[in-house]
Every structure is written in C-alpha cells, then in structure tokens.
Coordinates of C-alpha atoms in Angstrom, one line a residue:
Chain F
M1033 CA 67.5 130.8 92.9
S1034 CA 70.5 133.3 92.4
D1035 CA 72.4 131.3 94.9
T1036 CA 71.9 128.3 92.9
L1037 CA 72.8 130.0 89.7
F1038 CA 76.0 131.0 91.3
R1039 CA 76.9 127.8 92.6
V1040 CA 76.5 126.1 89.1
A1041 CA 78.6 129.1 87.4
A1042 CA 81.2 128.7 90.3
L1043 CA 81.4 124.9 89.6
N1044 CA 81.6 125.5 85.7
T1045 CA 84.4 128.0 86.4
R1046 CA 86.5 125.7 88.5
Y1047 CA 85.8 122.7 86.0
A1048 CA 87.1 124.6 83.0
A1049 CA 90.2 126.1 84.9
V1050 CA 91.3 122.5 85.7
I1051 CA 91.1 121.1 82.3
D1052 CA 92.5 124.2 80.6
A1053 CA 95.4 124.1 83.1
D1054 CA 96.0 120.5 82.2
M1055 CA 95.2 119.4 85.8
L1056 CA 93.5 116.4 84.4
E1057 CA 93.9 114.5 87.6
E1058 CA 91.6 116.7 89.4
W1059 CA 88.9 116.3 86.8
P1060 CA 87.3 113.2 87.9
A1061 CA 86.4 114.6 91.5
F1062 CA 84.0 117.0 89.6
F1063 CA 81.7 113.6 89.4
L1064 CA 80.0 111.5 91.9
P1065 CA 81.4 108.0 92.0
D1066 CA 78.2 107.0 90.3
C1067 CA 77.8 109.4 87.5
L1068 CA 77.4 109.7 83.6
Y1069 CA 79.8 111.7 81.6
K1070 CA 78.9 111.8 78.0
V1071 CA 80.1 113.7 75.0
T1072 CA 77.5 113.5 72.1
T1073 CA 76.1 115.8 69.5
A1074 CA 72.8 117.9 69.1
E1075 CA 71.8 115.4 66.2
N1076 CA 72.3 112.3 68.3
L1077 CA 70.0 113.7 70.9
R1078 CA 67.4 114.8 68.5
K1079 CA 67.4 111.2 67.0
G1080 CA 67.3 109.5 70.4
Y1081 CA 70.6 107.9 70.0
Q1082 CA 72.1 107.2 73.3
A1083 CA 75.8 106.9 72.3
G1084 CA 78.5 109.0 73.1
V1085 CA 82.3 109.4 71.6
I1086 CA 83.1 109.5 75.4
Y1087 CA 80.7 107.4 77.7
A1088 CA 81.7 107.0 81.2
D1089 CA 79.0 105.7 83.9
S1090 CA 81.4 105.7 86.8
R1091 CA 84.0 108.0 88.3
G1092 CA 86.5 105.1 87.8
M1093 CA 86.0 105.2 84.1
L1094 CA 86.7 109.0 84.1
E1095 CA 89.9 108.2 86.2
D1096 CA 91.0 105.7 83.7
R1097 CA 90.5 108.1 80.9
V1098 CA 92.9 110.5 82.4
A1099 CA 95.4 107.6 83.0
A1100 CA 95.0 106.5 79.6
L1101 CA 95.7 110.0 78.2
R1102 CA 98.7 110.3 80.3
R1103 CA 100.4 106.9 79.8
A1104 CA 99.0 105.4 76.7
N1105 CA 97.5 107.5 74.0
I1106 CA 99.5 109.4 71.5
Y1107 CA 98.3 112.7 70.1
E1108 CA 100.0 116.2 69.5
R1109 CA 100.4 118.5 72.4
Q1110 CA 97.4 120.8 72.6
T1111 CA 95.5 123.0 74.9
Y1112 CA 91.8 124.0 75.4
R1113 CA 90.5 127.3 76.6
H1114 CA 86.7 127.0 77.7
I1115 CA 84.4 129.8 77.9
I1116 CA 81.4 128.5 79.5
G1117 CA 78.4 131.2 79.3
M1118 CA 75.8 131.9 82.1
P1119 CA 74.1 128.6 83.2
S1120 CA 70.1 128.3 82.9
V1121 CA 68.8 126.6 86.2
L1122 CA 66.1 124.4 85.1
A1123 CA 65.1 122.9 88.4
D1124 CA 66.4 122.9 91.9
G1125 CA 65.0 120.2 94.1
P1126 CA 65.5 117.0 96.1
D1127 CA 66.6 115.3 92.9
G1128 CA 69.5 118.1 92.7
I1129 CA 70.1 121.0 90.5
S1130 CA 69.2 120.5 86.7
A1131 CA 71.1 123.2 84.8
E1132 CA 72.2 124.0 81.1
S1133 CA 75.4 126.1 80.1
P1134 CA 76.5 127.1 76.8
F1135 CA 80.1 126.6 76.0
L1136 CA 82.9 127.3 73.4
V1137 CA 86.3 125.6 73.4
V1138 CA 89.2 127.1 71.7
R1139 CA 91.9 124.6 70.9
T1140 CA 95.5 125.6 70.6
M1141 CA 98.0 123.1 69.0
R1142 CA 101.7 122.7 69.8
T1143 CA 102.2 124.8 66.3
G1144 CA 100.3 127.5 67.8
E1145 CA 97.6 127.0 65.3
M1146 CA 94.2 127.9 66.9
S1147 CA 90.7 126.7 66.1
L1148 CA 87.1 126.7 67.3
F1149 CA 87.1 123.2 68.6
A1150 CA 83.7 122.7 69.8
A1151 CA 80.7 124.7 70.7
G1152 CA 77.5 123.4 72.3
Q1153 CA 75.7 123.0 75.5
Y1154 CA 76.5 121.1 79.1
R1155 CA 73.2 119.8 80.4
D1156 CA 73.8 118.7 84.0
V1157 CA 72.5 117.3 87.2
I1158 CA 74.2 118.6 90.1
H1159 CA 74.1 117.2 93.6
T1160 CA 75.7 119.1 96.8
G1161 CA 76.9 117.1 99.5
A1162 CA 76.5 117.7 103.3
D1163 CA 79.9 119.3 103.0
G1164 CA 78.7 121.8 100.6
T1165 CA 80.5 120.4 97.9
S1166 CA 78.8 120.4 94.4
R1167 CA 79.3 117.5 92.1
F1168 CA 78.0 116.4 88.7
A1169 CA 75.7 113.1 89.0
E1170 CA 75.4 114.0 85.2
R1171 CA 77.1 115.9 82.6
V1172 CA 76.0 115.4 79.0
V1173 CA 78.3 117.5 76.8
V1174 CA 76.1 118.2 73.6
C1175 CA 78.1 119.5 70.9
D1176 CA 76.4 121.7 68.0
S1177 CA 78.5 120.1 65.2
P1178 CA 78.6 116.3 64.5
R1179 CA 82.2 116.8 63.3
F1180 CA 85.2 116.4 65.4
D1181 CA 88.6 117.4 64.2
T1182 CA 91.3 115.1 64.0
L1183 CA 90.7 113.6 67.6
L1184 CA 89.2 114.3 70.9
A1185 CA 91.8 113.6 73.7
I1186 CA 91.2 116.1 76.4
P1187 CA 87.8 116.1 77.8
L1188 CA 85.2 118.9 77.1
Chain K
M700 CA 105.3 101.1 35.6
D701 CA 105.4 100.8 31.8
N702 CA 102.2 98.8 31.2
G703 CA 101.5 100.2 27.6
H704 CA 98.6 102.4 28.7
A705 CA 98.9 106.1 27.9
N706 CA 97.9 107.5 31.2
A707 CA 98.4 111.0 31.9
L708 CA 99.3 110.2 35.4
A709 CA 102.1 107.8 34.3
R710 CA 105.2 108.8 36.4
D711 CA 107.5 106.8 38.5
W712 CA 106.2 104.0 40.5
P713 CA 108.2 100.8 40.9
A714 CA 106.8 97.7 39.8
G715 CA 105.1 95.7 42.3
I716 CA 102.8 96.3 45.4
S717 CA 105.3 96.6 48.2
Q718 CA 106.5 100.4 47.4
V719 CA 104.2 103.2 47.0
P720 CA 105.5 106.9 45.9
F721 CA 104.4 109.8 47.9
W722 CA 102.9 111.7 45.0
V723 CA 100.0 109.4 44.9
Y724 CA 98.8 110.9 48.4
Q725 CA 99.5 114.6 47.2
D726 CA 98.5 115.1 43.5
P727 CA 95.2 116.9 42.9
E728 CA 95.3 115.2 39.6
V729 CA 95.3 111.7 41.1
L730 CA 92.2 112.7 43.2
R731 CA 90.3 113.7 39.9
E732 CA 91.4 110.4 38.3
E733 CA 90.4 108.3 41.3
Q734 CA 86.8 110.0 41.1
R735 CA 86.6 108.6 37.6
R736 CA 88.1 105.1 37.9
I737 CA 87.4 104.1 41.4
F738 CA 84.4 106.2 42.8
A739 CA 82.7 105.8 39.4
G740 CA 84.4 102.7 38.5
P741 CA 83.4 99.0 38.6
V742 CA 83.4 99.0 42.2
W743 CA 80.6 98.8 44.9
H744 CA 80.2 101.8 47.6
F745 CA 78.4 101.9 50.8
L746 CA 75.5 103.9 50.7
C747 CA 73.5 103.7 54.2
L748 CA 72.0 101.0 56.2
D749 CA 68.8 99.2 55.2
V750 CA 67.0 100.4 58.7
D751 CA 68.1 104.2 57.8
I752 CA 65.2 103.9 55.1
P753 CA 62.5 101.5 56.4
A754 CA 59.3 103.1 54.9
L755 CA 58.3 103.9 51.6
G756 CA 59.7 107.6 50.4
D757 CA 62.3 107.3 53.3
F758 CA 65.6 108.7 51.9
R759 CA 69.2 109.2 53.0
T760 CA 71.8 111.2 51.0
S761 CA 75.3 110.1 51.0
F762 CA 78.5 110.3 48.9
I763 CA 80.5 108.1 46.5
G764 CA 83.8 110.0 46.6
D765 CA 82.8 113.6 45.2
M766 CA 79.3 112.3 43.8
P767 CA 76.3 113.3 46.1
V768 CA 74.0 110.4 46.0
I769 CA 70.2 110.0 47.1
V770 CA 69.3 106.5 48.5
V771 CA 65.6 106.1 48.6
R772 CA 63.0 103.1 49.4
G773 CA 60.6 103.1 46.5
E774 CA 57.7 101.1 45.3
G775 CA 57.7 97.3 45.8
D776 CA 60.2 97.7 48.9
R777 CA 62.8 98.5 46.2
I778 CA 65.9 100.6 47.4
N779 CA 66.7 103.1 44.7
A780 CA 69.7 105.1 44.4
F781 CA 70.7 108.1 41.8
E782 CA 73.0 111.0 41.8
N783 CA 71.9 113.8 43.6
R784 CA 72.1 116.4 41.0
C785 CA 69.1 117.9 39.1
A786 CA 69.2 117.3 35.4
H787 CA 68.4 120.9 34.6
R788 CA 71.1 123.0 36.1
G789 CA 72.9 120.5 38.4
A790 CA 71.7 121.7 41.7
L791 CA 71.4 119.2 44.9
I792 CA 67.9 117.7 44.5
A793 CA 68.0 116.9 48.3
F794 CA 69.8 118.7 50.9
E795 CA 68.8 117.1 54.1
D796 CA 70.8 114.1 55.4
A797 CA 67.6 112.2 55.7
G798 CA 63.6 112.4 55.4
N799 CA 60.5 111.0 53.9
V800 CA 59.2 112.1 50.6
K801 CA 56.4 111.3 48.0
D802 CA 58.8 112.7 45.3
F803 CA 61.8 114.8 44.8
T804 CA 61.4 118.6 43.8
C805 CA 64.5 120.6 43.0
V806 CA 64.0 123.9 44.7
Y807 CA 65.7 125.8 41.9
H808 CA 63.3 125.5 39.3
A809 CA 60.9 122.7 40.6
W810 CA 62.0 120.0 38.5
R811 CA 60.5 117.0 40.0
Y812 CA 61.7 113.3 40.1
D813 CA 60.1 110.0 41.1
L814 CA 61.5 107.7 43.8
E815 CA 63.5 106.0 41.0
G816 CA 65.0 109.2 39.8
N817 CA 63.2 109.6 36.8
L818 CA 62.3 113.2 35.8
C819 CA 58.6 113.2 35.7
S820 CA 57.5 117.0 35.7
I821 CA 59.1 120.3 34.7
A822 CA 57.6 123.7 36.0
F823 CA 56.1 125.7 33.1
Q824 CA 56.8 123.1 30.5
R825 CA 54.3 124.3 28.1
G826 CA 55.1 128.0 29.2
V827 CA 52.6 130.6 30.7
N828 CA 49.9 132.1 28.6
G829 CA 51.1 130.4 25.6
K830 CA 54.6 131.9 26.0
G831 CA 58.0 130.5 26.7
G832 CA 58.2 126.8 27.6
M833 CA 60.5 124.1 26.7
P834 CA 61.1 123.3 23.1
A835 CA 58.3 120.9 21.6
D836 CA 61.0 118.1 21.1
F837 CA 62.2 117.9 24.7
R838 CA 61.8 114.5 26.1
M839 CA 62.0 114.1 29.8
A840 CA 63.0 110.6 29.6
E841 CA 66.4 111.6 28.2
H842 CA 67.3 113.6 30.9
G843 CA 68.1 112.7 34.6
P844 CA 70.6 112.0 37.1
R845 CA 72.6 109.0 36.8
K846 CA 70.9 105.8 38.4
L847 CA 73.2 103.3 40.4
R848 CA 72.6 99.7 40.7
V849 CA 71.8 98.7 44.3
E850 CA 72.5 95.6 46.2
T851 CA 72.6 94.7 49.9
I852 CA 74.3 92.4 52.2
G853 CA 73.7 92.1 56.1
G854 CA 71.6 95.2 56.0
L855 CA 74.3 97.2 54.2
V856 CA 73.2 99.1 51.0
F857 CA 75.7 99.3 48.4
G858 CA 75.7 101.1 44.8
T859 CA 77.6 101.3 41.7
V860 CA 77.3 103.6 38.8
D861 CA 79.0 101.3 36.8
P862 CA 77.0 98.8 34.7
A863 CA 80.1 96.7 34.3
A864 CA 80.7 96.1 37.9
P865 CA 80.3 92.4 38.9
S866 CA 77.6 91.4 41.4
L867 CA 78.2 92.7 44.9
E868 CA 78.9 89.1 46.1
E869 CA 81.5 88.6 43.4
F870 CA 83.0 92.0 44.1
L871 CA 83.3 91.4 47.7
S872 CA 84.6 87.6 47.1
P873 CA 82.9 84.6 49.4
P874 CA 85.5 84.7 52.2
I875 CA 85.0 88.3 52.7
A876 CA 81.1 88.3 52.3
A877 CA 81.2 85.5 55.2
K878 CA 83.2 87.7 57.6
I879 CA 80.3 90.4 56.9
R880 CA 77.6 88.1 57.7
R881 CA 79.2 86.8 60.5
V882 CA 78.6 90.2 62.4
F883 CA 75.7 91.6 60.5
N884 CA 73.8 88.9 60.9
R885 CA 70.2 90.4 62.4
K886 CA 68.2 93.5 62.5
L887 CA 70.4 96.5 63.1
E888 CA 69.6 99.5 65.3
V889 CA 71.6 102.6 65.0
I890 CA 73.0 104.0 68.3
G891 CA 74.9 106.9 67.4
R892 CA 76.5 108.7 64.6
F893 CA 79.6 110.9 64.7
T894 CA 82.1 112.5 61.9
Q895 CA 85.7 112.7 62.4
V896 CA 87.8 115.1 60.2
L897 CA 91.0 113.5 59.4
P898 CA 93.7 115.9 58.0
N899 CA 95.2 113.2 55.7
N900 CA 94.6 111.7 52.2
W901 CA 91.9 109.1 52.3
K902 CA 94.1 106.3 51.0
M903 CA 96.2 106.7 54.3
Y904 CA 93.3 105.6 56.3
A905 CA 92.4 102.7 53.9
E906 CA 96.1 101.6 54.6
N907 CA 95.8 102.1 58.4
I908 CA 92.8 100.1 58.8
R909 CA 94.5 97.3 56.6
D910 CA 97.7 97.8 58.5
T911 CA 97.7 94.9 61.4
Y912 CA 101.3 95.5 62.1
H913 CA 100.8 99.1 63.7
A914 CA 98.1 98.0 66.0
S915 CA 100.2 97.0 69.0
L916 CA 102.9 99.4 68.4
L917 CA 101.0 102.8 67.8
H918 CA 97.9 101.8 70.1
L919 CA 99.3 101.2 73.6
F920 CA 96.2 101.0 75.7
F921 CA 95.9 97.4 76.0
T922 CA 99.7 96.9 76.8
T923 CA 99.9 99.9 79.1
F924 CA 97.1 98.6 81.5
K925 CA 98.1 95.0 80.9
I926 CA 95.0 93.9 79.7
T927 CA 95.9 90.3 78.7
R928 CA 93.8 88.2 76.2
F929 CA 94.1 84.4 76.5
D930 CA 95.1 82.1 73.7
Q931 CA 95.7 84.8 71.2
A932 CA 95.7 83.9 67.7
G933 CA 94.3 85.3 64.5
G934 CA 95.5 86.7 61.1
V935 CA 94.2 88.2 58.1
T936 CA 91.8 87.3 55.1
I937 CA 92.5 88.9 52.0
S938 CA 90.3 88.6 48.8
P939 CA 91.9 87.3 45.6
D940 CA 92.0 90.7 44.1
G941 CA 93.7 92.1 47.1
A942 CA 90.8 94.7 47.4
H943 CA 89.1 93.6 50.6
H944 CA 90.7 92.6 54.1
A945 CA 89.4 90.9 57.2
S946 CA 91.5 90.6 60.5
A947 CA 90.7 88.6 63.3
T948 CA 91.9 88.4 66.8
I949 CA 90.6 85.1 68.4
S950 CA 90.8 84.5 72.1
K951 CA 88.9 83.0 74.9
G952 CA 88.0 86.2 76.3
I953 CA 89.5 89.2 78.3
Q954 CA 91.8 88.9 81.4
T955 CA 90.5 91.9 83.4
Q956 CA 91.8 93.2 86.4
S957 CA 89.0 91.5 88.5
V958 CA 90.1 88.3 87.1
Y959 CA 93.5 88.8 88.4
K960 CA 92.3 89.8 91.9
D961 CA 89.8 87.0 91.9
Q962 CA 92.5 84.6 91.2
G963 CA 95.2 86.2 93.4
L964 CA 97.5 85.8 90.3
R965 CA 99.7 88.9 91.1
S966 CA 100.0 92.0 92.9
D967 CA 98.6 95.1 91.5
S968 CA 101.4 97.2 92.8
D969 CA 103.9 96.9 90.1
V970 CA 101.8 97.7 86.9
F971 CA 99.2 100.3 86.1
R972 CA 95.5 99.2 86.4
L973 CA 92.4 100.5 85.2
R974 CA 90.1 101.5 88.0
D975 CA 87.0 100.2 86.2
D976 CA 87.6 97.8 83.6
S977 CA 84.1 96.4 83.8
F978 CA 83.3 97.8 80.4
L979 CA 85.6 95.4 78.7
E980 CA 83.7 92.4 79.7
T981 CA 82.4 90.9 76.7
E982 CA 79.5 88.6 75.8
A983 CA 80.3 86.4 72.7
E984 CA 77.2 87.2 70.4
F985 CA 78.7 86.0 67.1
G986 CA 79.1 82.1 67.7
D987 CA 82.7 82.0 68.0
D988 CA 85.7 83.2 69.9
I989 CA 86.8 86.1 67.6
Q990 CA 87.1 89.1 69.8
L991 CA 88.1 91.7 67.4
Q992 CA 87.2 91.5 63.6
N993 CA 87.9 94.4 61.2
V994 CA 86.7 94.1 57.5
A995 CA 87.9 96.8 55.2
L996 CA 86.3 96.9 51.8
F997 CA 87.8 98.7 48.9
P998 CA 87.9 101.6 48.7
T999 CA 86.3 103.3 51.7
L1000 CA 84.4 101.2 54.2
M1001 CA 85.4 99.5 57.4
L1002 CA 83.2 97.4 59.6
Q1003 CA 84.4 97.1 63.0
Q1004 CA 83.6 94.3 65.9
L1005 CA 85.5 95.5 68.8
Y1006 CA 84.1 92.9 71.6
N1007 CA 80.6 93.9 71.6
S1008 CA 81.1 97.4 70.0
V1009 CA 80.0 97.2 66.4
A1010 CA 80.5 100.2 63.9
V1011 CA 80.5 101.1 60.3
R1012 CA 83.2 103.6 59.1
Q1013 CA 82.9 105.2 55.7
T1014 CA 85.5 107.6 54.4
V1015 CA 84.7 110.7 52.2
P1016 CA 87.7 112.2 50.5
R1017 CA 87.7 116.1 51.0
G1018 CA 90.8 117.1 48.7
V1019 CA 94.3 115.5 48.6
D1020 CA 94.8 116.2 52.3
S1021 CA 91.5 115.8 54.2
M1022 CA 88.7 113.4 54.6
D1023 CA 85.6 112.8 56.6
L1024 CA 85.2 109.6 58.5
H1025 CA 81.6 109.0 59.2
W1026 CA 81.3 106.7 62.2
T1027 CA 77.8 104.9 62.7
F1028 CA 77.7 102.9 65.8
I1029 CA 75.3 99.9 65.7
G1030 CA 73.2 97.8 68.1
F1031 CA 70.9 95.0 67.3
A1032 CA 67.1 95.2 67.8
D1033 CA 67.5 92.3 70.1
D1034 CA 69.8 93.8 72.5
T1035 CA 68.9 93.4 76.2
P1036 CA 69.5 96.5 78.4
E1037 CA 72.7 95.0 79.7
M1038 CA 74.0 94.3 76.0
R1039 CA 73.0 97.9 74.9
R1040 CA 74.8 99.5 78.0
R1041 CA 77.8 97.1 77.2
R1042 CA 77.9 98.5 73.7
L1043 CA 77.6 102.1 74.9
R1044 CA 80.6 101.7 77.5
Q1045 CA 82.7 99.8 74.8
M1046 CA 82.4 102.8 72.4
N1047 CA 85.0 104.4 74.6
L1048 CA 87.4 101.9 72.7
A1049 CA 86.9 103.3 69.2
G1050 CA 85.6 106.6 67.7
P1051 CA 87.2 110.2 67.7
A1052 CA 88.1 109.7 71.4
G1053 CA 88.7 105.8 71.2
Y1054 CA 91.4 104.3 73.6
V1055 CA 92.6 102.2 70.9
S1056 CA 91.7 104.3 67.7
M1057 CA 92.5 107.9 68.9
E1058 CA 95.8 107.7 67.2
D1059 CA 94.7 106.9 64.0
G1060 CA 93.2 110.5 64.1
C1061 CA 96.7 112.0 63.9
I1062 CA 99.1 109.4 62.4
G1063 CA 97.8 109.9 58.8
N1064 CA 98.6 113.8 59.1
F1065 CA 102.0 112.9 60.6
V1066 CA 102.8 111.0 57.3
Q1067 CA 101.2 113.9 55.1
R1068 CA 103.3 116.4 57.0
G1069 CA 106.4 114.1 57.2
A1070 CA 106.3 113.4 53.4
A1071 CA 105.3 116.9 52.3
A1072 CA 108.4 117.5 50.2
A1073 CA 109.1 113.8 49.2
A1074 CA 106.7 113.5 46.3
A1075 CA 109.1 111.3 44.3
E1076 CA 110.2 109.2 47.5
I1077 CA 109.1 105.8 48.1
S1078 CA 107.1 104.4 51.2
V1079 CA 108.1 100.6 51.9
I1080 CA 105.6 98.1 52.9
E1081 CA 107.5 94.9 53.0
M1082 CA 106.5 93.4 56.5
G1083 CA 105.5 89.8 55.7
G1084 CA 106.8 89.6 52.2
R1085 CA 105.9 91.4 49.0
D1086 CA 102.5 89.6 48.1
A1087 CA 99.0 90.1 49.2
V1088 CA 97.8 86.8 50.3
S1089 CA 96.0 85.8 53.5
Q1090 CA 98.3 85.1 56.6
D1091 CA 97.8 83.4 59.9
T1092 CA 99.8 86.2 61.6
R1093 CA 99.0 90.0 62.1
A1094 CA 102.6 91.1 62.0
T1095 CA 102.2 91.7 58.4
E1096 CA 101.4 94.4 55.9
A1097 CA 99.9 92.1 53.4
S1098 CA 96.6 93.7 53.4
V1099 CA 98.2 97.1 52.8
R1100 CA 99.8 95.7 49.6
G1101 CA 96.3 94.1 48.7
F1102 CA 95.0 97.7 48.7
W1103 CA 97.6 98.7 46.2
K1104 CA 97.3 95.6 44.1
N1105 CA 93.7 96.6 43.3
Y1106 CA 94.5 100.4 43.3
R1107 CA 97.2 100.0 40.7
R1108 CA 94.9 97.8 38.4
L1109 CA 92.0 100.1 38.6
M1110 CA 93.9 103.2 38.1
E1111 CA 96.1 101.7 35.6
L1112 CA 99.3 103.1 37.1

C-alpha cells in the first residue's frame, strides 16, 4: 500500500507542477484517452447531480480546452498554486487505484491580488500502464463551495 | 431627465434610452432605490423551479434582490411564497437552501408559521405561571412576513410582492411567453447548480445578456475553431415595454470537423481544429431550427438554450459592484441516456468555465474598473439605432436599450 500511496502522491505532485507552471499542453497526458475529468461541487455530488462546470470524457476534449484557453478565451492573466494533501488510497486492484486527495488552490491575479480560489477533494481512478506510467481514468474535482469567483479558466 | 417627479436620485441622464451614465452602476443610493422600485415593484421575479418543490411541505429559499424569500408547496398543491423574515425580530425563518417541513418555526423565539406564511403560534404567548406573555390585544393575524403573489410558466415559479403588478403572462408579453414555452415544454430535471460571483453591478450582466452585438466579437471560440453553422439567420424579439428579450440563431445544424472530413471539403492543415468536437453534435428537440435561444426577463432572469444545453441563470445583486449568478442546468425527465450525456458535454459551452460564456465573467468587471472615475460620463448604446424594437439582425443593441427603457420608467429616472 505504501508504494501505491507514493505513486498517487507523486502523480499529484507532477500534475500540480504542470498546471502551476503554465505547462498546460502537458496536462491532457495525465489522462487516458478514454477518461472523465469533471469539476463539480460537494453539493451537486450530494444531490446526485451529474453536471460539471467542466465535463470532459475524452483526452481530446482536454486538449481542446487547452487550445481554447490559449487561442480563443479571454481572461485576465492569473496563476494557480495547488497544495495537494496526502492521498487516501481506497482501493488498489485490477480496476486500478481508487484514491482521494484534498487540495487548496490559491489564485494570483496579474495585479498581485491573491485569493483562496478553491478547496476540495480529488476523487480519482488511476491506471498504471505496462510502461509503469500512471494516468487518470477519472479525476472528479469536488469543490467544497458552490461559488466560483469570476470565472474558471485554468483547470483545477 | 426632467420628468416632473421629485426624485432624490434625479441627476444628469440624457433623454432617451441610448445613453447611460456610469453613476447608475456605482451609486449605493441607486441600489437601495432599485430594491424599492424594481425588486419590490410591479415586477415578477423568478423564485425556483416547480420540480424543486414537488411534495407538500417542500420548500426552497431564494432572493428577490436583497429580500430573502421562502417558496413552499402548500395545501391543495398550491405554491406559496413569503418573505423569509420573522414578524417578531426579523430573523430568517428558514436558513437552509431547501427542505421539507410541516410548518416553519423561527429558531430565535419559536414563532411558528404555516405553509402560507401565516403566524400561527407564539411561544409563551400567555406567559409562564401567569407571568409575562404578550399583551391581551395582540393579534397574530396582524403580524407576519410579506406574502407574494405566485404564478408559474413552463415549470418556472415567479413571485411579486406588488399587488399592482399585472398577471405574469401580461408582464412577459405573449411573444416572450411563447419563447419560454418553446423550450420549457415538458417536465424538467435539475442536473447541476453552480454559483458564479461576478465583480460587477448586476445591470451590466442584464445588459450583457441582451447585447447580441458582442457575441461574435468577445467570444471567439466558434470563430477560432472554424465551427461553421449553415444558413445562419436570426434576430431579437423585444417585448413592447422593452423589458424582455429573446434572441435566436437559426440554422440547419453545426458543421463540425467530422463533416468537413467526411465530405473532403478542405484540408485541416491551415486552420485550428478541435480534436473532439463530437460534443457539439446536436439533436433538434424543440421542433424547429433554432440552435441558440437566449431569453432575458426583466430584471434578473436568463433562460438559455445553447443547442441541447438548457440553463436558468438568476442574478442576485450583492452591492453596487458585485453579484451572484446562480446557474441551474436543466435536463428533461424524458431524456435518453444519450441525450443526457449530450447535455453534460455541452455544459462546457456555458457556465463559469464555458467556452462561449467565460468572458462574460470578467467583462463587466473591466467596465466597472474602466469607468471607476467616470460617474458623470456616458456610455453609448446606439448600434442598430436609438429605439428598442424587434429586429431581424443580431448586430444591434436594441435589447439593451429596451432594458433601459423599462428601467427608467420604473425608477422614474
């Protein structure tokens, strides 16, 4: 189990580093071609509502999101700093690793204004390929608050 | 505008509806007056969905401007709404978003209300051991939170505190009511709720949704990825009083990348393409070729149909320079699994992270900041003329002028 814990923690660390360093082009590769990436809230989950403010069920959709952020969408320059806590490994079997990790994201705007932009939990299903690379089959980002300040451009 | 009214807010505003001074977005006094004349005025306000409160005693809490409101399913399947304010000391009667109750008891001193908002018992009304208690001439019937009139259309519940308001149908006008019924035509199901906090005056969002001029200029998603729609036509429908707006984009469907590929129409090398544009594949479900329809109801409700993505957006002002935008994403009870998945995937288009709505989250704040020192300066809204009538083009600001036409009438400004 400790090996699995380390594997998930290392994946989280690389994931955060890529987003926080604005290397978004590398972000889709953290997912399998058939995957689910969804940003939702604890309340939606509690109510059984399926929707997400971002809902991608293919890696292509994640690549498109990055392309849209780079080429089409307009928003003020900003960066994130992810702080991802120690994962809980719920299961590790033939269906992959099931894990949950708490996160905080601090957003720093162009102006220098900083705010606690999001807090919540990643709920993940992780598969490890023959080459030893771990990828998300599923990453559901469950935000504690139903409120999103201004807009959500950069992925969580 | 010299209209003969002694209005405490009377200050410089050119006559007409095509120019708007910036003080109207900045002055706390304006916001207070809006609460009185618009939110508590002869105007219908969205409260919740009919399906939010299906059973006897089901309630939701909402807001009409600053006023907290309880909406509850009462006896006889009647929907009741009243101010969420205890008649005693003014505490919230209900402080959850939703729930089910037999009656409402204020937690402060246990004053109890029935499902119509009538005060029906008071703790220790006759005192304890013959001491204390309310005066003998205290009449419960004379005390209670303000009650709202309630009406529904298409499963949307509206309320007004003003007995002088016309019927909901008359308020909406028949052409706008028809646009609502076009989409909200069968049993709804909520598929998600999100709140977006916008750092701008609430009226900027009311204008933005009516501003069909900006759509292809600010929101570059469709043009960037060369997502072409065949036979584009459309226009704006405006209610006679200017208050409400419906825009429509009519086409035979979307030309996605796969269509280009299938038909061998052009090379993919010269333009940016989406990797997976299958989420844009749309099924006509409203019996016509309207792909996009946005309805904006005065003052703070928006009803969106973006292909198969349906949403209700409600604005709640939070001060002169902040507002909450409550998104409720909608499916229908008769959705097939394929249709439901399509709606979930098309949610990427609109919402706090929407491909074609993300910019609306920050653009109002750019105006708020840009005009910070320009209270007496004027914003110009003259694309497509200076009046507010329906047009068969979307390159117009007619609906924005319509908003101001109704606003100035109600505010007597």
